[in-house]
Short mmCIF file of C-alpha atoms in Angstrom, two decimals:
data_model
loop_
_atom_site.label_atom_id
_atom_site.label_comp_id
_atom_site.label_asym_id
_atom_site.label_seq_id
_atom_site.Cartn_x
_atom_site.Cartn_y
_atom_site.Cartn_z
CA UNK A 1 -42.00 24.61 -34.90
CA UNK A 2 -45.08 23.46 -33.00
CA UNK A 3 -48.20 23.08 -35.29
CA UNK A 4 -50.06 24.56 -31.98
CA UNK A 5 -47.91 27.39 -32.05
CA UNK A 6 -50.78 30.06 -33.53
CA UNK A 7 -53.19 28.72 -31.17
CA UNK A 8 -51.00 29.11 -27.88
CA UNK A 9 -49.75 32.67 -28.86
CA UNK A 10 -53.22 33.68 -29.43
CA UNK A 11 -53.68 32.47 -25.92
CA UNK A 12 -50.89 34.35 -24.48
CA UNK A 13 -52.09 36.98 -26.00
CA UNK A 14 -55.82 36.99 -24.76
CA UNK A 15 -53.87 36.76 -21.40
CA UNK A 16 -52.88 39.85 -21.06
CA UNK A 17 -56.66 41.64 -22.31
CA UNK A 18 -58.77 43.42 -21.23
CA UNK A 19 -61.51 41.33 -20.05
CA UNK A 20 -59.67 38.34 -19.98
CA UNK A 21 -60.48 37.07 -16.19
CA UNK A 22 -63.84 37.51 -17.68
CA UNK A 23 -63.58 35.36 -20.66
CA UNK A 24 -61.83 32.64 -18.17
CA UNK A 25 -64.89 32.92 -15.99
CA UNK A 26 -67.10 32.24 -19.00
CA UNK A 27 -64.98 29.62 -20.31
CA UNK A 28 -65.43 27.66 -16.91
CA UNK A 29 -69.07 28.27 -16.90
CA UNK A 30 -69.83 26.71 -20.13
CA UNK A 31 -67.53 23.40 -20.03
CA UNK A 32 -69.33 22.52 -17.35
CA UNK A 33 -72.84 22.23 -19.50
CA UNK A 34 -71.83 22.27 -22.97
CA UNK A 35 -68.50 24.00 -24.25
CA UNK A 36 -66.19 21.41 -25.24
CA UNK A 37 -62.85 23.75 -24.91
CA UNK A 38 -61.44 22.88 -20.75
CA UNK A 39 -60.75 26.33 -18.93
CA UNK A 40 -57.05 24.99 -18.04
CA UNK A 41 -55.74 25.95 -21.62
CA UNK A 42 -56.99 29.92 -20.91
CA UNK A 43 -56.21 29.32 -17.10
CA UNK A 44 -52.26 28.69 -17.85
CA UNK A 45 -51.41 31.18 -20.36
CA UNK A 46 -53.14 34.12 -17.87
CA UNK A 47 -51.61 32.60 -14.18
CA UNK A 48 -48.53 32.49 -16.12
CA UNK A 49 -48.63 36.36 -17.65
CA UNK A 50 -50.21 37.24 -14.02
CA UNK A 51 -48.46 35.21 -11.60
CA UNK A 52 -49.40 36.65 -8.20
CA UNK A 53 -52.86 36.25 -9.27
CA UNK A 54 -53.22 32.37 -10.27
CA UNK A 55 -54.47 31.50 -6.99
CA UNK A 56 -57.20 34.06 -7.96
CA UNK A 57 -57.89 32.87 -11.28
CA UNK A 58 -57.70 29.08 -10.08
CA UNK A 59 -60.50 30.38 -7.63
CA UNK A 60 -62.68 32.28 -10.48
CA UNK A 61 -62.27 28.80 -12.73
CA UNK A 62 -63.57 26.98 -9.54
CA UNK A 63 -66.47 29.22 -9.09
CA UNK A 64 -67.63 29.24 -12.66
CA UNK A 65 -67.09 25.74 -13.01
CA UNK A 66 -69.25 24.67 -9.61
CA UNK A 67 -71.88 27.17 -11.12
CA UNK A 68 -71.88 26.12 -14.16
CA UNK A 69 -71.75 22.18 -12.84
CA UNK A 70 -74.97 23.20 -11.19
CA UNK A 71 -76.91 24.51 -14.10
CA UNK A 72 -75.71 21.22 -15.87
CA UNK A 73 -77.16 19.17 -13.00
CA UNK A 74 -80.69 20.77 -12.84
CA UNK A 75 -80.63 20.78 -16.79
CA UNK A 76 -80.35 16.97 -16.78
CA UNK A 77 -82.59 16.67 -13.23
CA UNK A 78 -85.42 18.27 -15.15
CA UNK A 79 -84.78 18.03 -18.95
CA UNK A 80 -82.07 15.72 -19.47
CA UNK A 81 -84.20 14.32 -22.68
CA UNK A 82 -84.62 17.67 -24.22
CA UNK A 83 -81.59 19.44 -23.26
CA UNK A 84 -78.85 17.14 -21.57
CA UNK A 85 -79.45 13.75 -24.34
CA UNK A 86 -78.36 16.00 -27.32
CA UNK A 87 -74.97 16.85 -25.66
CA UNK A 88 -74.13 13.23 -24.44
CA UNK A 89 -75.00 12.24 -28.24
CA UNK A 90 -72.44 14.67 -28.98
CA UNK A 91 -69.69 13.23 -26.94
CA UNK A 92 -70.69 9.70 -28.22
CA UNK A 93 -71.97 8.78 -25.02
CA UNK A 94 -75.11 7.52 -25.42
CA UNK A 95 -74.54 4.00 -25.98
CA UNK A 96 -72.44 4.15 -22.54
CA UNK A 97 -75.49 5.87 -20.88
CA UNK A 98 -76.92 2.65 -19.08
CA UNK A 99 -73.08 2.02 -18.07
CA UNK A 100 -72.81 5.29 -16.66
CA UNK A 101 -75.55 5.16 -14.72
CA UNK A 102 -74.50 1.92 -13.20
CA UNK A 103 -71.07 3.51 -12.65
CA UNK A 104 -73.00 6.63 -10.55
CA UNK A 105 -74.63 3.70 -8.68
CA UNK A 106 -71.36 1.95 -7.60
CA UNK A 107 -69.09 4.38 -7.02
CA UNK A 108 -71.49 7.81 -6.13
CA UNK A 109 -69.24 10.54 -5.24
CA UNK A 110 -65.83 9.27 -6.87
CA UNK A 111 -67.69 9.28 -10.21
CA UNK A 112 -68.28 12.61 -9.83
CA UNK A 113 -64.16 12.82 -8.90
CA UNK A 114 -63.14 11.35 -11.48
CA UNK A 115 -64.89 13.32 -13.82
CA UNK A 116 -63.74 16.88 -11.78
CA UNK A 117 -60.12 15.98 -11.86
CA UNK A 118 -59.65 14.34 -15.19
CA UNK A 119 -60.51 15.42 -18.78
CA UNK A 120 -63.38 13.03 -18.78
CA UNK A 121 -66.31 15.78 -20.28
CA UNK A 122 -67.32 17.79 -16.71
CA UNK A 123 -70.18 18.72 -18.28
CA UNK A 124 -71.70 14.99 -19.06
CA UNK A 125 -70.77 14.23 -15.19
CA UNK A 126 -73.13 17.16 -14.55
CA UNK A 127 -75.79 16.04 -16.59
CA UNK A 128 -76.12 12.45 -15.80
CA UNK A 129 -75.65 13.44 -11.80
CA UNK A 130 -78.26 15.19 -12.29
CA UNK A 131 -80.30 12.75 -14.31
CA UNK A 132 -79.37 9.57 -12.20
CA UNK A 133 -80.47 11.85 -9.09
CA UNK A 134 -77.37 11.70 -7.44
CA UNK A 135 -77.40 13.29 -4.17
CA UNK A 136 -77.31 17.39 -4.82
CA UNK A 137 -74.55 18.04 -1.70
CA UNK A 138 -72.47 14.68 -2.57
CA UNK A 139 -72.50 15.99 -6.05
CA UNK A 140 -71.25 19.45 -4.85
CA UNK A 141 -68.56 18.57 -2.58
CA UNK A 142 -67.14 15.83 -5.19
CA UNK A 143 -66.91 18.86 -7.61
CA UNK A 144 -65.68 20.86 -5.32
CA UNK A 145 -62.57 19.03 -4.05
CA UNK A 146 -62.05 17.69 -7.78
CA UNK A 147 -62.30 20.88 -9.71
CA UNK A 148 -60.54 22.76 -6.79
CA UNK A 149 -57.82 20.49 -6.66
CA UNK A 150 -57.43 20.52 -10.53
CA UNK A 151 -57.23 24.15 -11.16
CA UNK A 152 -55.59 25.00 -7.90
CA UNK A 153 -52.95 22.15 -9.03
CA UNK A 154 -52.28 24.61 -12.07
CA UNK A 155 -51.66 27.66 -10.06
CA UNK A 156 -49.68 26.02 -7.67
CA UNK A 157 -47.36 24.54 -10.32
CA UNK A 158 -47.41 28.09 -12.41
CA UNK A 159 -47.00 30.02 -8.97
CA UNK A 160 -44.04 27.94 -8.00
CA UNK A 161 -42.10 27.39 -11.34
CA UNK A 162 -43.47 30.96 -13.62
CA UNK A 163 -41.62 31.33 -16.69
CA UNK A 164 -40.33 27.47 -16.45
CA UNK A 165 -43.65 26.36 -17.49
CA UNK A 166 -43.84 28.83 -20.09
CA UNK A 167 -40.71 28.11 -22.22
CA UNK A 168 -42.23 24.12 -21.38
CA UNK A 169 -45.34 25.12 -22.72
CA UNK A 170 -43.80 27.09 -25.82
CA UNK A 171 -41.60 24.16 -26.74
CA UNK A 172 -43.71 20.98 -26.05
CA UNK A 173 -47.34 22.56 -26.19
CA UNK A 174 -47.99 20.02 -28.95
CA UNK A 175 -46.71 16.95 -26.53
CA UNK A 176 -48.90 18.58 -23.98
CA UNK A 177 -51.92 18.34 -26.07
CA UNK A 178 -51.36 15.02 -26.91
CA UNK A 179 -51.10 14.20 -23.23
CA UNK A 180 -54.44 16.23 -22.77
CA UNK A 181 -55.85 13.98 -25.51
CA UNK A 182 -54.48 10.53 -24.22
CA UNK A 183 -56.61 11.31 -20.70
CA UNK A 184 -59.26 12.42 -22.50
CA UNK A 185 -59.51 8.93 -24.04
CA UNK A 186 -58.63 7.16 -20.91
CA UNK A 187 -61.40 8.66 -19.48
CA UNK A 188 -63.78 7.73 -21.77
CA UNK A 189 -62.41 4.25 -21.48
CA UNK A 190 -63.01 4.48 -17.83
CA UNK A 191 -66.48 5.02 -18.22
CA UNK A 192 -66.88 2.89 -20.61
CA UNK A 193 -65.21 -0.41 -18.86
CA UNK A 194 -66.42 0.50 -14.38
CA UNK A 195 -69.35 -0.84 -13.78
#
C-alpha cells in the first residue's frame, strides 16, 4: 500500500468539489510567490475526474500561475529585501543568490524556462526576475511558453490516456513523488552549478 495513499485520495476527492477549479486557481496563484505545494498534484487528480475539461483547467493553472508570476516579480522589483529575501531564505537559496543572478545574466529568458517547466521553485524565478530586472515581456513570454507547456503537457497526457494514468497514479503515486523530488533537486543543482 502506498504511504501517499491518504494524501492522493484526499485529492481525488477535492476533485470532484464544489469549488474545486477554484481551489486549483488559488493553488497556481500562490506557488508562483510563496506556496510551496506545485498546482500539478491538484491539476491531475481534477483533469482526470473531469476529462473533457483538462484543457480548461491546464488553462486556469496557466492563468493563475502567469498572475501570480507577476505579483512575484513586482514583489522582488520593489521589495525583494523585505518581502522576496525571506522566501529565498526559505528555499535555502540565499547563498546561491549571487549565482543566480549571474545565471539570469547568461542565459535571460531560458532561466526563466527552466524554472517554468521544471520543479525548480516558480516562485524564486519570479522573485529574482524581478529583482535582477530582467526584462518584464522576456520574463512573460518565458513563463508563458514554460508554464503553458507544463500544465498543458498534463492535460494532454490525462486527455489522451484518462483512467490509464489514474490506476498509474494509484499504484506508483509514491514512485511519482520521488520522481517529483529527484527534479526538484536537480533543479536546485542546476542553479546552483550554471553560471
Amino acid at each position: 500500500m502506498s504511504f501517499f495513499k491518504p494524501m492522493l485520495d484526499r485529492l481525488w476527492r477535492m476533485a470532484d468539489s464544489a469549488g474545486a477549479t477554484r481551489v486549483l486557481a488559488i493553488v497556481s496563484f500562490t506557488e508562483s510567490v510563496f506556496f510551496p505545494v506545485p498546482p500539478d498534484l491538484l491539476l491531475i487528480p481534477m483533469a482526470l475526474a473531469r476529462r473533457d475539461k483538462a484543457f480548461r483547467l491546464a488553462f486556469i493553472c496557466l492563468v493563475s500561475s502567469l498572475l501570480g508570476g507577476i505579483v512575484g516579480y513586482f514583489l522582488g522589483y520593489y521589495f525583494m529585501e523585505v518581502a522576496g529575501m525571506p522566501i529565498v531564505r526559505f528555499y535555502g537559496l540565499l547563498d546561491k543568490y549571487d549565482a543566480i543572478r549571474v545565471w539570469y545574466e547568461t542565459y535571460d529568458a531560458w532561466a526563466v524556462a527552466i524554472a517554468g517547466l521544471t520543479p525548480v521553485p516558480y516562485k524564486v524565478c519570479t522573485l529574482t526576475a524581478g529583482a535582477f530586472r530582467i526584462d518584464f515581456m522576456v520574463f512573460i513570454i518565458a513563463s508563458v511558453l514554460s508554464r503553458g507547456l507544463r500544465f498543458f503537457a498534463i492535460a494532454g497526457l490525462i486527455y489522451l490516456f484518462g483512467e490509464r494514468v489514474r490506476f498509474f497514479l494509484e499504484k506508483r503515486f509514491d514512485l511519482v513523488l520521488i520522481v517529483f523530488t529527484i527534479l526538484g533537486i536537480a533543479g536546485f543543482f542546476a542553479i546552483r552549478y550554471l553560471k
